[in-house]
Amino acid sequence: MSVGGSLDQQWVRVSGRLKEEVGETAYRSWLKPLTIGELKGGEVRITVPTRFMRDWVQTHYADRIRAIWSGENPRVQSVDIVVAQARLDVGASANDDADIVESPMPSDEIEEERPTSGAQLGIDGRDEHFAHLDPRFTFENFVVGKPNELAHAAARRVTDAATVTFNPLFLYGGVGLGKTHLMHAIAWQIRKKDPNRRVLYLSAEKFMYQFIRALRFKDTMAFKEQFRSVDVLMIDDVQFISGKDSTQEEFFHTFNALVDQNRQVVISADKSPSDLEGMEERLRSRLGWGLVADIHPTTYELRLGILQAKAESMNVQINSKVLEFLAHKITSNVRELEGALNRIVAHAELVGRAITLESTQEVLHDLLRANDRRVTIDEIQKKVAEHYNIRLADMHSARRARAVARPRQVAMYLAKQLTARSLPEIGRKFGGRDHTTVMHAVRKVEELKTSDQSFAEDVELLRRMLEG
Amino acid sequence: MIGRPAQLPLDLGHRAAMGADDFLVAPSNEAAVSWLDLWPNWPAPALVIFGPAGCGKTHLAQVWRARTQAPRVEPGELEIDTLPQLLARTSTVVIDNADSGTGDARIERALFHLYNLARESGGHLLLTAESAPAHWGIKLPDLRSRLLAAPAVAVGAPDDALLAAILVKLFADRQVRVGADVVGFLVTHMERSFDAARRLVADLDAAALAARRRITVPLARRVLERS
């Protein structure tokens, strides 16, 4: 030990100086958990608990550690940062790296309430971060049509251009029209082109949560530092930041810092920058400085195109009548359209039946039906009387002619199927009949339904009319 | 009239058995059961189960909770700041009476964030309500479109066989045995819902205890007429 005591003693001094340089918080998050191994051939081995931490320390502190340390001890020429073996084994049982990086702090207790760290934010262009991105949301899977072609072209520009040509890219449009899809597609594409670029995608609320937590743990410095070291920052649904002053303030500074450093910022919102409510004027105007592209509500053609592409990607054959029906009926947005398709496909798999127009209407009943009122016995009687062209009064009358008795039985049957009324109550509603009469009617109708196909269809039609 | 005083029946707080084995699958709920069985391979971060009061939604949710260990909340209890903790342990949450807070901006926003957090963490929400999300009157468009895109599966009013089985189970939960004639009578005379069955069995049990008699068809008729 020629110079300055043992390695550990040297580390105490080195880390003391680092602490002065980086501040207490970053020190506690990143440097304190380091363990010093041995010095071998001019290289100091430093052990960290997780892979993510290794990458982080490597990129952010390794140079400084080496420089300060060789000032202490000229024999130190480089540092090697490795992941502690035991820690790796724990992580290895899980199926991907994301599990390892979740816990840069060795103690579970601390981990749970731990303030913002790069691990949680997933700043790296590595797999950790991309776990949060939907693998289906790529440019390849984005169906372009008139309503979204501008936004799509702008998103493409961000990933294709070698330099930042406009900043920020601001995408806006109503809910469920594909903003998030485009954002994720940008992230995937950038990674494909250059895996080393650091892309950070997060929802506005996540930004907010991280910031609140950083405030609570007085760790805002690390928070800032992590945001400001990315190459591309993407914030989804920025309108959810509005109204929260301190978060807005922080966002504004982060935003400015990145734009000043010529880093790409991509923002999405439900409204144009000037229409964002509860947001400071300076921030609104800053958000509109770059390229603002809006996504319009879908057209029938686009909806149909989306459904066809989606069905293809799900590898299911669906009758074009069904797709046209969906494109025609579900006009609100793409999310609901795709959700509807997911539902009918999943249902068909669950019950092991083909997808038909009828099954589609049945499965999506709740979406397609205009309102949700409960069917009453009065309505049933009225509808059935109309259908069979008899007088409403005959529902209550004592007449037993087949021409009125059969419709009455159908109405009783439907009353039992569609309402929760007791059989005696149903009987009373049909001219004070006994519950056994109702039971007889129900049995009779069930019998006829199995023997007479057209009768069964009639009853089914009535049921659907009443429910829908 | 002197004679035996009516015995005061005490509600001993019996608890209905709610394990998966106690669950009765019937045409009215089999779609919901298969959706729950499909978990975690749902096509969306949320599943909605809806049906009239007392159709067995709570029971279905309990069966799922037994599998997932999901905490159970109502929308009014959601606090924006603590949503991550809610999901932290199991990445699953059951939200009962999920429509009870819609229209309230704070609650809708909390629900929206919870949905997003669940999606980001690969977790799932199970929501129950009496109607489908399309009818909840959700004001926040982001929340509305997310919940409308989630699969919603209806649980119907029980059919006769299920209603009979439910009655037998509810009686069994109270350690009471009744004849097939009583069950048959009840099924054809009662309102056909789980709620009604629950109330009726409780009333019958109380009446039988008070009268110190077995539960018979005449007793059932009297109780039904009274209600």
XYZ file of C-alpha atoms in Angstrom:
695
model
C 0.000 0.000 0.000
C 2.353 2.655 -1.153
C -0.123 5.441 -1.642
C -2.747 6.736 0.727
C -3.750 3.551 2.623
C -6.002 0.714 1.508
C -8.238 0.837 -1.535
C -11.250 1.298 0.703
C -9.637 4.252 2.416
C -8.822 5.732 -0.955
C -12.425 5.238 -2.018
C -13.624 7.144 1.031
C -11.650 10.139 -0.136
C -12.532 9.715 -3.812
C -16.215 9.373 -3.095
C -16.031 12.311 -0.705
C -14.839 14.511 -3.531
C -17.408 13.086 -5.915
C -20.095 13.865 -3.377
C -19.052 17.505 -3.433
C -19.230 17.506 -7.181
C -22.521 15.734 -7.790
C -24.446 16.614 -4.661
C -25.826 14.626 -1.792
C -28.799 13.151 -3.637
C -27.043 11.799 -6.671
C -24.327 10.540 -4.368
C -26.816 8.632 -2.271
C -28.586 7.214 -5.326
C -25.644 6.202 -7.410
C -22.307 6.280 -5.608
C -22.992 5.169 -2.096
C -24.237 1.714 -3.187
C -20.951 0.999 -4.998
C -18.655 -1.638 -3.573
C -14.938 -1.494 -4.206
C -13.320 -4.759 -5.253
C -9.640 -5.136 -6.042
C -6.962 -3.286 -7.967
C -5.482 -5.435 -10.681
C -3.232 -4.369 -13.506
C -4.082 -0.712 -12.983
C -7.824 -1.362 -13.009
C -10.124 -0.910 -10.032
C -13.083 -3.217 -9.986
C -16.314 -1.645 -8.708
C -19.396 -3.698 -8.035
C -22.962 -2.398 -8.379
C -26.208 -4.158 -7.522
C -27.929 -3.997 -10.897
C -27.251 -3.883 -14.586
C -29.029 -0.649 -15.016
C -26.912 0.906 -12.329
C -23.801 -0.338 -14.013
C -24.801 1.375 -17.253
C -25.705 4.513 -15.467
C -22.557 4.768 -13.391
C -20.506 3.804 -16.410
C -21.848 6.625 -18.541
C -22.120 9.270 -15.863
C -19.433 8.789 -13.252
C -16.824 6.313 -14.407
C -14.592 8.965 -15.960
C -14.692 11.179 -12.915
C -14.036 8.264 -10.595
C -10.998 7.304 -12.631
C -9.687 10.866 -12.845
C -10.029 11.596 -9.142
C -8.701 8.210 -8.194
C -5.590 8.423 -10.304
C -4.962 11.764 -8.638
C -5.054 9.870 -5.330
C -3.181 6.874 -6.594
C -1.342 7.068 -9.929
C -1.416 3.272 -10.237
C -5.125 3.468 -10.943
C -5.529 3.846 -14.679
C -9.057 2.630 -15.274
C -12.177 1.475 -13.482
C -14.254 -1.560 -14.336
C -17.857 -1.517 -13.254
C -19.534 -4.873 -12.875
C -22.823 -6.186 -11.588
C -22.698 -8.074 -8.318
C -23.057 -11.757 -9.055
C -25.560 -12.637 -6.363
C -27.808 -9.890 -7.516
C -27.677 -11.099 -11.075
C -28.707 -14.582 -10.080
C -31.795 -13.265 -8.414
C -32.669 -11.391 -11.519
C -31.836 -14.248 -13.816
C -34.852 -16.188 -12.695
C -37.058 -13.520 -14.147
C -37.445 -13.491 -17.864
C -36.011 -10.154 -18.760
C -33.721 -7.412 -17.701
C -36.531 -5.143 -16.677
C -36.908 -7.112 -13.486
C -33.317 -6.601 -12.584
C -33.334 -2.907 -13.153
C -36.422 -2.283 -11.084
C -34.402 -2.462 -7.901
C -31.167 -0.578 -7.999
C -31.219 -0.354 -4.219
C -30.404 -3.597 -2.496
C -32.893 -3.150 0.307
C -36.459 -3.957 -0.627
C -37.764 -1.538 1.905
C -35.956 1.372 0.365
C -36.761 0.205 -3.107
C -40.462 0.429 -2.541
C -40.508 4.060 -1.516
C -37.493 5.017 -3.469
C -37.491 8.383 -5.167
C -37.115 8.804 -8.870
C -34.300 6.940 -10.411
C -33.203 6.387 -13.923
C -34.265 2.793 -13.558
C -37.864 3.727 -13.027
C -37.781 6.258 -15.762
C -36.042 3.957 -18.163
C -33.968 6.605 -19.778
C -31.680 4.346 -21.682
C -32.184 3.317 -25.241
C -31.997 -0.202 -23.941
C -34.588 -2.841 -23.320
C -35.539 -1.603 -19.879
C -37.229 1.396 -21.256
C -38.845 -0.278 -24.198
C -40.741 -2.617 -21.934
C -43.176 0.255 -21.475
C -43.796 0.603 -25.166
C -46.443 -1.359 -26.946
C -44.696 -3.579 -29.519
C -47.723 -3.341 -31.797
C -47.455 0.430 -32.007
C -45.007 0.700 -34.882
C -45.054 2.681 -38.107
C -45.639 -0.558 -39.996
C -48.882 -1.065 -38.089
C -50.053 2.485 -38.435
C -52.765 2.793 -41.065
C -52.431 6.115 -42.854
C -55.404 7.962 -44.262
C -56.457 11.515 -44.952
C -57.246 12.345 -41.305
C -53.810 11.414 -39.962
C -51.390 11.784 -42.887
C -49.895 15.084 -41.714
C -49.180 13.793 -38.224
C -47.769 10.590 -39.643
C -45.472 12.443 -42.029
C -44.240 14.690 -39.233
C -43.536 11.714 -36.997
C -41.601 10.105 -39.821
C -39.555 13.269 -40.263
C -38.464 13.163 -36.631
C -37.060 9.673 -37.039
C -35.594 10.150 -40.522
C -33.927 13.530 -40.170
C -30.272 13.510 -39.162
C -30.642 16.792 -37.302
C -33.422 18.352 -35.312
C -35.383 20.353 -37.865
C -38.314 21.419 -35.751
C -38.699 21.448 -32.016
C -40.942 20.374 -30.494
C -43.107 18.150 -32.609
C -46.531 18.703 -31.172
C -49.166 16.098 -32.080
C -52.730 16.707 -31.079
C -56.156 15.275 -31.670
C -59.179 13.815 -29.917
C -58.909 10.728 -27.758
C -58.185 7.372 -29.275
C -57.112 8.614 -32.679
C -53.565 7.284 -32.646
C -51.360 9.848 -30.889
C -49.872 7.282 -28.548
C -49.411 4.886 -31.444
C -47.350 7.497 -33.306
C -45.321 8.335 -30.202
C -44.429 4.693 -29.602
C -43.675 4.273 -33.303
C -41.202 7.148 -33.137
C -39.463 5.547 -30.177
C -39.245 2.150 -31.852
C -37.978 3.625 -35.084
C -35.273 5.690 -33.403
C -34.076 2.676 -31.548
C -34.034 0.650 -34.737
C -31.896 3.246 -36.457
C -29.568 3.997 -33.594
C -29.794 1.911 -30.435
C -27.455 4.284 -28.629
C -29.707 7.290 -28.716
C -31.394 7.799 -25.411
C -35.139 8.014 -25.856
C -37.429 8.712 -22.966
C -41.135 8.241 -23.464
C -43.532 8.824 -20.625
C -47.048 9.873 -19.967
C -47.653 13.247 -18.396
C -48.982 11.595 -15.283
C -45.853 9.532 -14.942
C -43.813 12.690 -15.185
C -46.018 14.128 -12.480
C -45.708 11.077 -10.222
C -41.969 11.006 -10.552
C -41.713 14.682 -9.813
C -44.005 14.540 -6.792
C -41.977 11.660 -5.458
C -38.728 13.486 -6.106
C -40.102 16.473 -4.205
C -41.178 14.300 -1.338
C -37.758 12.741 -1.090
C -35.961 15.998 -1.781
C -34.351 14.357 -4.748
C -35.208 16.807 -7.485
C -31.634 17.147 -8.602
C -31.351 13.580 -9.794
C -34.782 13.984 -11.306
C -33.705 16.980 -13.357
C -30.409 15.486 -14.315
C -31.988 12.323 -15.653
C -34.464 14.148 -17.800
C -31.944 16.502 -19.183
C -29.544 13.824 -20.306
C -31.803 12.276 -22.915
C -31.528 12.703 -26.671
C -35.241 12.490 -27.320
C -37.936 13.282 -24.780
C -41.529 12.313 -25.480
C -44.384 13.322 -23.217
C -47.790 11.851 -23.968
C -51.063 13.587 -23.106
C -49.419 16.728 -21.823
C -52.820 18.240 -20.981
C -52.675 16.235 -17.768
C -49.822 18.380 -16.591
C -51.939 21.482 -16.836
C -53.088 23.083 -13.642
C -50.322 21.644 -11.467
C -48.073 24.600 -10.995
C -44.878 23.115 -9.648
C -44.993 20.223 -12.094
C -45.645 22.634 -14.924
C -42.769 24.774 -13.840
C -40.456 21.789 -13.758
C -41.704 20.590 -17.095
C -41.117 24.029 -18.569
C -37.505 24.068 -17.414
C -36.861 20.545 -18.602
C -38.408 21.396 -21.917
C -36.319 24.532 -22.341
C -33.120 22.833 -21.318
C -33.593 20.131 -23.915
C -34.612 22.462 -26.708
C -31.624 24.684 -25.929
C -29.341 21.698 -26.265
C -30.939 20.869 -29.572
C -32.459 17.634 -28.298
C -35.670 16.484 -29.918
C -38.863 16.900 -27.904
C -42.128 15.275 -28.958
C -45.355 16.214 -27.219
C -48.905 14.970 -27.608
C -52.093 16.508 -26.303
C -55.806 16.511 -26.890
C -55.821 20.142 -28.023
C -53.569 22.522 -29.900
C -51.003 24.390 -27.776
C -53.011 27.586 -27.782
C -56.149 25.769 -26.615
C -54.574 23.970 -23.669
C -56.442 25.096 -20.600
C -54.836 25.655 -17.243
C -51.411 26.010 -18.766
C -49.188 29.026 -18.441
C -49.017 31.317 -21.418
C -45.231 31.085 -21.785
C -45.412 27.291 -21.859
C -48.276 27.270 -24.335
C -46.450 29.540 -26.693
C -43.234 27.578 -26.329
C -45.054 24.354 -27.170
C -46.227 25.865 -30.425
C -42.777 26.887 -31.621
C -41.996 23.774 -33.585
C -44.258 21.803 -35.853
C -47.858 21.392 -34.774
C -49.701 18.537 -36.473
C -53.240 17.491 -35.747
C -55.037 14.199 -36.209
C -58.615 14.487 -37.380
C -61.489 12.171 -36.564
C -61.532 9.042 -38.681
C -63.396 8.569 -41.928
C -65.300 5.435 -42.858
C -62.546 4.436 -45.290
C -59.832 4.821 -42.693
C -61.823 2.872 -40.123
C -62.358 0.036 -42.559
C -58.666 0.074 -43.482
C -57.697 -0.059 -39.816
C -60.017 -2.989 -39.172
C -58.674 -4.919 -42.146
C -55.073 -4.326 -41.099
C -55.846 -5.243 -37.518
C -57.678 -8.439 -38.473
C -54.749 -9.390 -40.640
C -52.248 -8.777 -37.879
C -54.380 -10.852 -35.511
C -54.376 -13.555 -38.128
C -58.129 -13.989 -38.218
C -60.477 -14.219 -41.159
C -63.459 -11.965 -40.724
C -66.294 -11.548 -43.141
C -66.106 -8.144 -44.818
C -69.755 -7.576 -43.890
C -68.753 -7.671 -40.234
C -65.877 -5.236 -40.731
C -68.087 -2.882 -42.709
C -70.691 -3.073 -39.997
C -68.122 -2.140 -37.338
C -66.657 0.674 -39.447
C -70.143 1.992 -39.932
C -71.339 1.689 -36.347
C -68.320 2.530 -34.214
C -67.357 5.959 -35.378
C -66.101 7.587 -32.189
C -62.429 6.660 -32.377
C -59.840 4.058 -33.278
C -59.360 2.793 -29.754
C -62.990 1.819 -29.405
C -63.014 0.385 -32.903
C -60.048 -1.849 -32.184
C -61.448 -2.682 -28.777
C -64.642 -3.856 -30.448
C -62.695 -6.033 -32.851
C -60.690 -7.497 -29.968
C -63.881 -8.327 -28.169
C -65.576 -10.173 -31.001
C -62.422 -12.116 -31.803
C -61.873 -13.078 -28.166
C -65.520 -14.040 -27.802
C -65.423 -16.235 -30.900
C -62.390 -18.008 -29.470
C -64.000 -18.392 -26.064
C -67.179 -19.990 -27.346
C -65.511 -21.691 -30.311
C -67.837 -20.246 -32.917
C -67.313 -18.287 -36.102
C -67.708 -14.522 -36.175
C -70.984 -13.559 -37.818
C -72.918 -10.348 -38.073
C -75.355 -11.725 -35.485
C -72.695 -12.735 -32.980
C -71.038 -9.345 -33.454
C -74.251 -7.525 -32.670
C -74.802 -9.700 -29.659
C -71.291 -9.344 -28.230
C -71.237 -5.588 -28.771
C -74.757 -5.166 -27.595
C -73.790 -2.739 -24.846
C -71.880 -0.502 -27.260
C -74.410 -0.510 -30.050
C -77.481 -0.032 -27.950
C -78.489 3.576 -27.643
C -79.669 3.451 -24.057
C -79.782 1.105 -21.157
C -83.284 1.285 -19.809
C -84.775 -1.827 -18.323
C -87.501 -3.487 -20.343
C -90.916 -3.392 -18.688
C -93.778 -5.828 -19.028
C -95.910 -3.056 -20.511
C -93.396 -2.525 -23.297
C -93.223 -6.230 -23.978
C -96.997 -6.458 -24.267
C -97.114 -3.479 -26.570
C -94.337 -4.677 -28.850
C -95.687 -8.218 -29.062
C -99.228 -6.993 -29.754
C -97.910 -4.783 -32.550
C -95.860 -7.570 -33.981
C -98.762 -10.023 -34.143
C -101.202 -7.313 -35.034
C -103.593 -7.838 -32.140
C -105.103 -5.305 -29.765
C -103.126 -4.457 -26.654
C -106.262 -5.137 -24.623
C -106.080 -8.770 -25.697
C -102.984 -9.165 -23.561
C -105.244 -8.772 -20.534
C -108.456 -10.228 -21.911
C -109.883 -13.613 -21.147
C -110.158 -14.574 -24.838
C -108.615 -17.917 -25.535
C -108.639 -17.939 -29.321
C -105.315 -19.151 -30.652
C -104.813 -15.852 -32.554
C -104.555 -13.931 -29.276
C -103.557 -16.709 -26.892
C -100.280 -17.471 -28.663
C -98.995 -13.877 -28.736
C -99.977 -13.570 -25.097
C -97.909 -16.633 -24.293
C -94.977 -15.176 -26.193
C -95.288 -11.967 -24.205
C -95.346 -13.922 -20.930
C -92.307 -15.864 -22.012
C -90.451 -12.668 -22.851
C -91.542 -11.094 -19.586
C -89.927 -13.964 -17.756
C -86.763 -13.782 -19.876
C -86.268 -10.046 -19.875
C -87.487 -8.897 -16.481
C -86.811 -10.066 -12.945
C -90.514 -10.069 -12.090
C -91.905 -13.043 -10.193
C -94.241 -15.359 -12.071
C -97.298 -14.383 -9.985
C -96.534 -10.761 -10.743
C -96.287 -11.486 -14.451
C -99.599 -13.344 -14.214
C -101.248 -10.347 -12.598
C -100.031 -8.104 -15.416
C -101.785 -10.375 -17.908
C -105.324 -9.874 -16.678
C -104.859 -11.417 -13.254
C -103.787 -14.849 -14.427
C -102.289 -17.454 -12.147
C -98.535 -18.124 -12.005
C -99.180 -21.643 -13.280
C -100.619 -20.098 -16.437
C -97.361 -18.213 -16.868
C -95.373 -21.388 -16.339
C -97.515 -23.173 -18.888
C -96.986 -20.340 -21.390
C -93.219 -20.430 -20.878
C -93.111 -24.192 -21.411
C -95.328 -23.949 -24.466
C -93.149 -21.280 -26.085
C -89.958 -23.212 -25.354
C -91.528 -26.289 -26.918
C -92.632 -24.440 -30.027
C -89.251 -22.801 -30.392
C -87.592 -26.171 -30.814
C -90.191 -27.535 -33.233
C -90.983 -24.461 -35.320
C -88.013 -22.634 -36.795
C -89.886 -19.561 -38.017
C -91.638 -19.208 -34.677
C -88.253 -19.352 -32.940
C -86.918 -16.631 -35.213
C -89.962 -14.504 -34.496
C -89.433 -14.739 -30.771
C -85.729 -14.060 -31.144
C -86.443 -10.992 -33.260
C -88.855 -9.680 -30.650
C -86.328 -10.249 -27.908
C -83.698 -8.326 -29.782
C -86.031 -5.471 -30.582
C -86.965 -5.162 -26.949
C -83.390 -5.313 -25.729
C -82.009 -2.980 -28.316
C -102.453 -14.058 23.011
C -100.269 -15.685 25.579
C -98.132 -18.640 24.624
C -94.646 -18.824 23.341
C -93.177 -15.405 22.785
C -91.702 -14.983 19.356
C -88.064 -15.821 19.652
C -85.873 -12.897 18.791
C -83.696 -14.011 15.906
C -80.177 -12.710 16.075
C -78.260 -12.212 12.916
C -75.149 -14.120 13.783
C -73.288 -12.566 10.909
C -72.994 -15.718 8.912
C -70.658 -15.358 5.978
C -71.489 -16.650 2.530
C -68.946 -19.048 1.163
C -67.275 -17.433 -1.805
C -64.558 -19.741 -3.013
C -64.203 -20.821 -6.617
C -65.594 -24.223 -5.687
C -68.752 -22.665 -4.377
C -69.260 -20.885 -7.594
C -72.115 -21.963 -9.764
C -71.626 -21.690 -13.476
C -74.813 -21.295 -15.473
C -75.768 -19.954 -18.887
C -76.366 -16.522 -17.394
C -72.801 -16.146 -16.172
C -70.687 -18.545 -18.190
C -69.423 -15.858 -20.564
C -68.138 -13.851 -17.606
C -66.569 -16.946 -16.081
C -64.716 -17.776 -19.278
C -63.429 -14.218 -19.536
C -62.098 -14.451 -15.999
C -60.519 -17.792 -16.810
C -58.812 -16.152 -19.763
C -56.868 -13.835 -17.445
C -54.049 -12.755 -17.773
C -54.535 -13.052 -21.537
C -57.116 -10.323 -21.764
C -56.917 -8.167 -24.891
C -57.027 -4.972 -22.807
C -55.841 -3.803 -19.377
C -59.392 -3.914 -18.085
C -62.433 -6.153 -18.062
C -65.906 -4.964 -17.182
C -68.539 -7.273 -15.746
C -72.012 -5.841 -15.654
C -75.459 -7.040 -14.754
C -78.459 -6.252 -12.562
C -78.118 -5.980 -8.791
C -77.613 -9.355 -7.245
C -76.727 -11.230 -10.426
C -73.518 -12.450 -8.816
C -70.951 -9.862 -9.922
C -69.394 -9.570 -6.490
C -69.104 -13.294 -6.302
C -67.372 -13.444 -9.687
C -64.990 -10.700 -8.623
C -64.218 -12.637 -5.434
C -63.356 -15.714 -7.423
C -60.934 -13.654 -9.492
C -59.489 -12.009 -6.395
C -58.802 -15.430 -4.968
C -56.575 -16.032 -7.981
C -54.946 -12.635 -8.244
C -54.884 -11.358 -4.645
C -56.074 -8.083 -6.099
C -57.133 -5.397 -3.648
C -60.756 -4.295 -3.896
C -61.775 -0.654 -4.019
C -64.664 1.563 -4.946
C -64.063 4.593 -7.163
C -64.683 7.056 -4.325
C -61.743 5.600 -2.416
C -59.204 6.226 -5.170
C -56.565 8.819 -4.352
C -54.406 10.006 -7.220
C -51.239 10.117 -5.151
C -51.469 6.555 -3.937
C -52.510 4.803 -7.135
C -49.062 3.310 -7.743
C -49.167 1.643 -4.327
C -52.545 0.149 -5.135
C -51.029 -1.630 -8.100
C -47.634 -2.220 -6.584
C -48.144 -5.648 -5.085
C -50.189 -7.643 -7.576
C -50.652 -5.321 -10.557
C -54.348 -6.108 -10.318
C -57.254 -4.224 -8.780
C -60.957 -4.944 -8.461
C -63.166 -1.862 -8.698
C -66.686 -2.571 -7.550
C -69.560 -0.257 -8.418
C -67.172 1.201 -10.952
C -69.862 3.551 -12.256
C -70.468 5.093 -8.848
C -68.028 7.961 -9.293
C -68.513 8.874 -12.910
C -69.345 12.481 -13.500
C -67.030 13.461 -10.646
C -63.926 14.919 -12.299
C -61.568 13.921 -9.491
C -62.713 10.308 -9.458
C -62.757 9.987 -13.223
C -59.226 11.256 -13.403
C -58.073 8.859 -10.713
C -59.670 5.981 -12.569
C -58.022 7.151 -15.771
C -54.585 7.249 -14.171
C -55.135 3.879 -12.598
C -56.000 2.448 -15.990
C -52.857 3.936 -17.545
C -50.644 2.717 -14.733
C -52.121 -0.750 -15.070
C -51.428 -0.695 -18.779
C -47.871 0.459 -18.311
C -47.142 -2.201 -15.745
C -48.849 -4.955 -17.693
C -51.468 -5.183 -14.954
C -55.245 -5.554 -15.054
C -58.365 -3.980 -13.621
C -61.636 -5.789 -13.099
C -64.576 -3.406 -12.953
C -68.094 -4.305 -11.946
C -71.250 -2.264 -12.403
C -74.923 -2.653 -13.143
C -74.599 -1.406 -16.706
C -71.958 -1.303 -19.425
C -69.456 1.616 -19.534
C -71.307 3.109 -22.504
C -74.050 4.026 -20.047
C -71.989 5.302 -17.145
C -72.078 8.922 -18.222
C -68.297 9.237 -18.187
C -67.299 12.835 -18.853
C -63.534 12.507 -19.291
C -63.184 11.504 -22.952
C -59.875 9.719 -22.362
C -61.398 7.523 -19.705
C -64.554 6.951 -21.658
C -62.800 5.703 -24.761
C -60.524 3.440 -22.748
C -63.354 1.801 -20.877
C -65.508 1.509 -23.965
C -62.667 -0.255 -25.716
C -62.307 -2.753 -22.891
C -64.235 -5.987 -23.105
C -67.529 -5.727 -21.250
C -69.338 -8.913 -20.467
C -72.911 -9.142 -19.299
C -74.086 -11.334 -16.475
C -77.753 -12.104 -16.889
C -80.478 -12.582 -14.352
C -80.265 -16.179 -13.178
C -82.381 -18.808 -14.937
C -84.509 -21.262 -12.973
C -81.828 -23.883 -12.474
C -79.283 -21.342 -11.284
C -81.818 -19.638 -9.049
C -82.694 -22.971 -7.459
C -79.018 -23.779 -6.957
C -78.429 -20.338 -5.457
C -81.277 -20.831 -2.990
C -79.946 -24.210 -1.944
C -76.486 -22.737 -1.508
C -77.747 -19.763 0.478
C -79.700 -22.069 2.762
C -76.681 -24.318 3.108
C -74.551 -21.305 4.052
C -76.930 -20.882 6.972
C -76.861 -24.559 7.845
C -80.498 -24.857 6.865
C -81.973 -27.712 4.905
C -85.101 -27.215 2.891
C -87.160 -29.583 0.786
C -87.229 -29.565 -2.993
C -90.859 -28.476 -2.799
C -89.855 -25.278 -1.006
C -87.147 -24.473 -3.535
C -89.519 -25.200 -6.408
C -92.170 -22.985 -4.862
C -89.742 -20.139 -4.286
C -88.313 -20.232 -7.806
C -91.762 -19.889 -9.335
C -92.950 -17.187 -6.964
C -90.024 -14.915 -6.203
C -88.399 -12.046 -8.014
C -85.686 -13.670 -10.062
C -82.456 -12.101 -8.874
C -79.594 -13.006 -6.544
C -80.494 -10.054 -4.380
C -84.033 -11.242 -3.961
C -82.766 -14.743 -3.195
C -80.446 -13.396 -0.543
C -83.144 -11.312 1.093
C -85.670 -14.101 0.891
C -83.419 -16.725 2.432
C -82.546 -14.332 5.258
C -86.237 -13.552 5.850
C -87.203 -17.210 5.760
C -84.439 -18.170 8.132
C -85.475 -15.422 10.527
C -89.147 -16.322 10.287
C -88.446 -20.008 10.845
C -86.282 -19.224 13.854
C -88.881 -16.881 15.283
C -91.662 -19.385 14.809
C -89.407 -22.286 15.772
C -90.596 -24.153 12.755
C -89.024 -25.773 9.794
C -89.142 -23.916 6.509
C -92.151 -25.224 4.641
C -94.117 -24.128 1.611
C -96.861 -22.460 3.710
C -94.223 -20.548 5.679
C -92.522 -19.567 2.432
C -95.845 -18.385 1.042
C -96.458 -16.205 4.104
C -92.991 -14.683 3.960
C -93.327 -13.978 0.251
C -96.713 -12.368 0.718
C -95.368 -10.197 3.473
C -92.522 -8.873 1.398
